[in-house]
Structures are given as structure tokens and as C-alpha cells.
């Protein structure tokens, strides 16, 4: 099973991007899906998560109110809608899956998001 991210790119500050994460291989029904990010020279940051069973969501303080995580169970895809992007959101974003919070069992390869000022 692989998690494959898409949707990264270059955007100006104040703009929006939507990241997608699909699962390839055999059916992947991870209980919890999430997103982490890592900026150059910084530690990996736990950004958002969503629990399949009760739609519980988590957001870090740095993205709360600007980012929205959602999932489409029919396609086993998770999304991260990112609005009002800031230069400090520049990082490689990783999709993850797991059985507990934070979800760390399975990782995608990452997608670059660059926000210019």
C-alpha cells in the first residue's frame, strides 16, 4: 500500500492550494488519516488529522482556521484545503495514515508547497 500526494506547487501569499492523497495497492482503510509538513532546517510538524469513525478532526494552532482536512471514503482519498497561505507554510507536506493519533504508521513521499511573499 502506498500513499500518493498531489496538488503541491508555488502560490503567492494569500492564495490557496488543495492537496490530495490517494491510496494505491490493496484496499487501504486506515482509521485515521493526516498531514505532516517539514520546512528546511525545521522539525516535522503535525498539521492535521481526521478520524474515519466520527469525523473528529485535529489542526495545529499554526493552521487552524485556514486549513481544512476532509476525506472521501468512496475513493479512499484525503484532502487538505489550504487557504490564506503564508510564506511560513512553505514545506514538504506528507500524507499519513495510522490507527491512533497522530497517524504515523504509513507515509507518502511528500509534495512541495512553496508560498512566495
PDB file of C-alpha atoms in Angstrom:
ATOM      1  CA  UNK A   1       0.000   0.000   0.000  1.00  0.00           C
ATOM      2  CA  UNK A   2       1.266   3.436  -0.922  1.00  0.00           C
ATOM      3  CA  UNK A   3       0.008   6.894  -0.150  1.00  0.00           C
ATOM      4  CA  UNK A   4       0.467   9.296  -3.038  1.00  0.00           C
ATOM      5  CA  UNK A   5       0.202  13.041  -2.595  1.00  0.00           C
ATOM      6  CA  UNK A   6      -0.563  15.580  -5.300  1.00  0.00           C
ATOM      7  CA  UNK A   7      -1.546  19.213  -5.590  1.00  0.00           C
ATOM      8  CA  UNK A   8       1.554  20.928  -4.323  1.00  0.00           C
ATOM      9  CA  UNK A   9       3.117  23.861  -6.112  1.00  0.00           C
ATOM     10  CA  UNK A  10       4.027  27.527  -5.994  1.00  0.00           C
ATOM     11  CA  UNK A  11       1.482  30.086  -4.867  1.00  0.00           C
ATOM     12  CA  UNK A  12       1.552  33.688  -3.725  1.00  0.00           C
ATOM     13  CA  UNK A  13       0.819  34.624  -0.157  1.00  0.00           C
ATOM     14  CA  UNK A  14      -2.914  34.809   0.423  1.00  0.00           C
ATOM     15  CA  UNK A  15      -3.595  32.169  -2.192  1.00  0.00           C
ATOM     16  CA  UNK A  16      -4.975  28.662  -1.895  1.00  0.00           C
ATOM     17  CA  UNK A  17      -3.974  25.110  -2.733  1.00  0.00           C
ATOM     18  CA  UNK A  18      -5.665  21.771  -2.260  1.00  0.00           C
ATOM     19  CA  UNK A  19      -3.554  18.717  -1.571  1.00  0.00           C
ATOM     20  CA  UNK A  20      -4.864  15.248  -2.311  1.00  0.00           C
ATOM     21  CA  UNK A  21      -3.716  11.888  -1.039  1.00  0.00           C
ATOM     22  CA  UNK A  22      -4.809   8.640  -2.601  1.00  0.00           C
ATOM     23  CA  UNK A  23      -4.022   5.101  -1.539  1.00  0.00           C
ATOM     24  CA  UNK A  24      -2.700   2.692  -4.137  1.00  0.00           C
ATOM     25  CA  UNK A  25      -2.425  -1.040  -3.835  1.00  0.00           C
ATOM     26  CA  UNK A  26      -4.849  -3.179  -1.911  1.00  0.00           C
ATOM     27  CA  UNK A  27      -7.753  -1.533  -0.149  1.00  0.00           C
ATOM     28  CA  UNK A  28      -6.459   0.852   2.463  1.00  0.00           C
ATOM     29  CA  UNK A  29      -8.883   1.765   5.193  1.00  0.00           C
ATOM     30  CA  UNK A  30      -6.701   3.414   7.769  1.00  0.00           C
ATOM     31  CA  UNK A  31      -8.711   4.530  10.755  1.00  0.00           C
ATOM     32  CA  UNK A  32      -7.034   7.916  10.871  1.00  0.00           C
ATOM     33  CA  UNK A  33      -5.521   9.944   8.056  1.00  0.00           C
ATOM     34  CA  UNK A  34      -3.379  13.001   8.486  1.00  0.00           C
ATOM     35  CA  UNK A  35      -0.904  15.533   7.163  1.00  0.00           C
ATOM     36  CA  UNK A  36       2.531  16.494   8.418  1.00  0.00           C
ATOM     37  CA  UNK A  37       4.914  19.067   6.981  1.00  0.00           C
ATOM     38  CA  UNK A  38       8.620  19.767   7.181  1.00  0.00           C
ATOM     39  CA  UNK A  39      10.274  23.050   6.299  1.00  0.00           C
ATOM     40  CA  UNK A  40      14.012  23.295   5.592  1.00  0.00           C
ATOM     41  CA  UNK A  41      16.003  23.224   8.810  1.00  0.00           C
ATOM     42  CA  UNK A  42      12.929  22.605  10.952  1.00  0.00           C
ATOM     43  CA  UNK A  43      11.414  19.603  12.660  1.00  0.00           C
ATOM     44  CA  UNK A  44       8.489  17.800  11.117  1.00  0.00           C
ATOM     45  CA  UNK A  45       5.201  19.344  12.206  1.00  0.00           C
ATOM     46  CA  UNK A  46       1.907  17.527  12.765  1.00  0.00           C
ATOM     47  CA  UNK A  47      -0.582  19.673  10.850  1.00  0.00           C
ATOM     48  CA  UNK A  48      -3.991  17.979  10.632  1.00  0.00           C
ATOM     49  CA  UNK A  49      -5.804  14.682  11.030  1.00  0.00           C
ATOM     50  CA  UNK A  50      -9.250  13.193  10.539  1.00  0.00           C
ATOM     51  CA  UNK A  51     -10.741  10.097  12.136  1.00  0.00           C
ATOM     52  CA  UNK A  52     -12.925   7.961   9.924  1.00  0.00           C
ATOM     53  CA  UNK A  53     -15.313   6.749  12.615  1.00  0.00           C
ATOM     54  CA  UNK A  54     -16.630  10.029  13.997  1.00  0.00           C
ATOM     55  CA  UNK A  55     -15.158  12.672  11.709  1.00  0.00           C
ATOM     56  CA  UNK A  56     -13.047  14.031  14.563  1.00  0.00           C
ATOM     57  CA  UNK A  57     -10.513  16.487  13.210  1.00  0.00           C
ATOM     58  CA  UNK A  58      -7.301  17.940  14.570  1.00  0.00           C
ATOM     59  CA  UNK A  59      -5.442  21.073  13.472  1.00  0.00           C
ATOM     60  CA  UNK A  60      -2.246  22.592  14.714  1.00  0.00           C
ATOM     61  CA  UNK A  61      -2.539  26.127  16.030  1.00  0.00           C
ATOM     62  CA  UNK A  62      -0.450  27.377  13.111  1.00  0.00           C
ATOM     63  CA  UNK A  63      -3.067  26.336  10.525  1.00  0.00           C
ATOM     64  CA  UNK A  64      -6.320  26.394  12.472  1.00  0.00           C
ATOM     65  CA  UNK A  65      -8.941  28.486  10.673  1.00  0.00           C
ATOM     66  CA  UNK A  66      -7.040  28.382   7.368  1.00  0.00           C
ATOM     67  CA  UNK A  67      -6.684  24.678   6.548  1.00  0.00           C
ATOM     68  CA  UNK A  68      -9.448  22.080   6.263  1.00  0.00           C
ATOM     69  CA  UNK A  69      -8.948  18.334   6.173  1.00  0.00           C
ATOM     70  CA  UNK A  70     -11.563  16.075   4.643  1.00  0.00           C
ATOM     71  CA  UNK A  71     -11.850  12.579   3.244  1.00  0.00           C
ATOM     72  CA  UNK A  72     -13.843  10.837   0.559  1.00  0.00           C
ATOM     73  CA  UNK A  73     -14.429   7.288   1.753  1.00  0.00           C
ATOM     74  CA  UNK A  74     -15.713   6.145  -1.625  1.00  0.00           C
ATOM     75  CA  UNK A  75     -12.339   6.854  -3.238  1.00  0.00           C
ATOM     76  CA  UNK A  76     -10.219   6.494  -0.095  1.00  0.00           C
ATOM     77  CA  UNK A  77      -8.831   9.963  -0.697  1.00  0.00           C
ATOM     78  CA  UNK A  78      -7.979  12.592   1.881  1.00  0.00           C
ATOM     79  CA  UNK A  79      -7.717  16.290   1.094  1.00  0.00           C
ATOM     80  CA  UNK A  80      -6.082  19.293   2.700  1.00  0.00           C
ATOM     81  CA  UNK A  81      -7.621  22.556   1.592  1.00  0.00           C
ATOM     82  CA  UNK A  82      -5.182  25.357   2.378  1.00  0.00           C
ATOM     83  CA  UNK A  83      -6.428  28.932   2.273  1.00  0.00           C
ATOM     84  CA  UNK A  84      -4.796  32.257   3.064  1.00  0.00           C
ATOM     85  CA  UNK A  85      -1.382  30.691   2.651  1.00  0.00           C
ATOM     86  CA  UNK A  86       1.620  32.347   4.244  1.00  0.00           C
ATOM     87  CA  UNK A  87       5.332  32.112   3.406  1.00  0.00           C
ATOM     88  CA  UNK A  88       5.819  30.170   6.652  1.00  0.00           C
ATOM     89  CA  UNK A  89       3.574  27.431   5.231  1.00  0.00           C
ATOM     90  CA  UNK A  90       6.348  26.601   2.760  1.00  0.00           C
ATOM     91  CA  UNK A  91       7.327  22.990   3.371  1.00  0.00           C
ATOM     92  CA  UNK A  92       7.158  19.447   2.079  1.00  0.00           C
ATOM     93  CA  UNK A  93       3.738  18.089   3.006  1.00  0.00           C
ATOM     94  CA  UNK A  94       3.334  14.402   3.830  1.00  0.00           C
ATOM     95  CA  UNK A  95       0.142  12.383   3.847  1.00  0.00           C
ATOM     96  CA  UNK A  96      -0.064   9.750   6.560  1.00  0.00           C
ATOM     97  CA  UNK A  97      -2.282   7.014   7.899  1.00  0.00           C
ATOM     98  CA  UNK A  98      -2.494   5.215  11.197  1.00  0.00           C
ATOM     99  CA  UNK A  99      -4.558   3.604  13.920  1.00  0.00           C
ATOM    100  CA  UNK A 100      -4.030   6.260  16.565  1.00  0.00           C
ATOM    101  CA  UNK A 101      -3.317   9.968  16.869  1.00  0.00           C
ATOM    102  CA  UNK A 102      -1.089  11.277  15.477  1.00  0.00           C
ATOM    103  CA  UNK A 103      -1.201   8.906  12.484  1.00  0.00           C
ATOM    104  CA  UNK A 104       2.347   7.787  11.739  1.00  0.00           C
ATOM    105  CA  UNK A 105       2.081   4.207  10.505  1.00  0.00           C
ATOM    106  CA  UNK A 106       2.170   4.894   6.771  1.00  0.00           C
ATOM    107  CA  UNK A 107       3.728   7.837   4.910  1.00  0.00           C
ATOM    108  CA  UNK A 108       3.553   9.254   1.430  1.00  0.00           C
ATOM    109  CA  UNK A 109       6.587  10.517  -0.443  1.00  0.00           C
ATOM    110  CA  UNK A 110       5.720  14.176   0.117  1.00  0.00           C
ATOM    111  CA  UNK A 111       4.724  17.100  -2.068  1.00  0.00           C
ATOM    112  CA  UNK A 112       6.363  20.528  -2.076  1.00  0.00           C
ATOM    113  CA  UNK A 113       4.354  23.625  -1.249  1.00  0.00           C
ATOM    114  CA  UNK A 114       6.065  26.979  -1.756  1.00  0.00           C
ATOM    115  CA  UNK A 115       4.411  30.239  -0.784  1.00  0.00           C
ATOM    116  CA  UNK A 116       6.032  33.404  -2.096  1.00  0.00           C
ATOM    117  CA  UNK A 117       5.721  36.733  -0.333  1.00  0.00           C
TER     118      UNK A 117
END
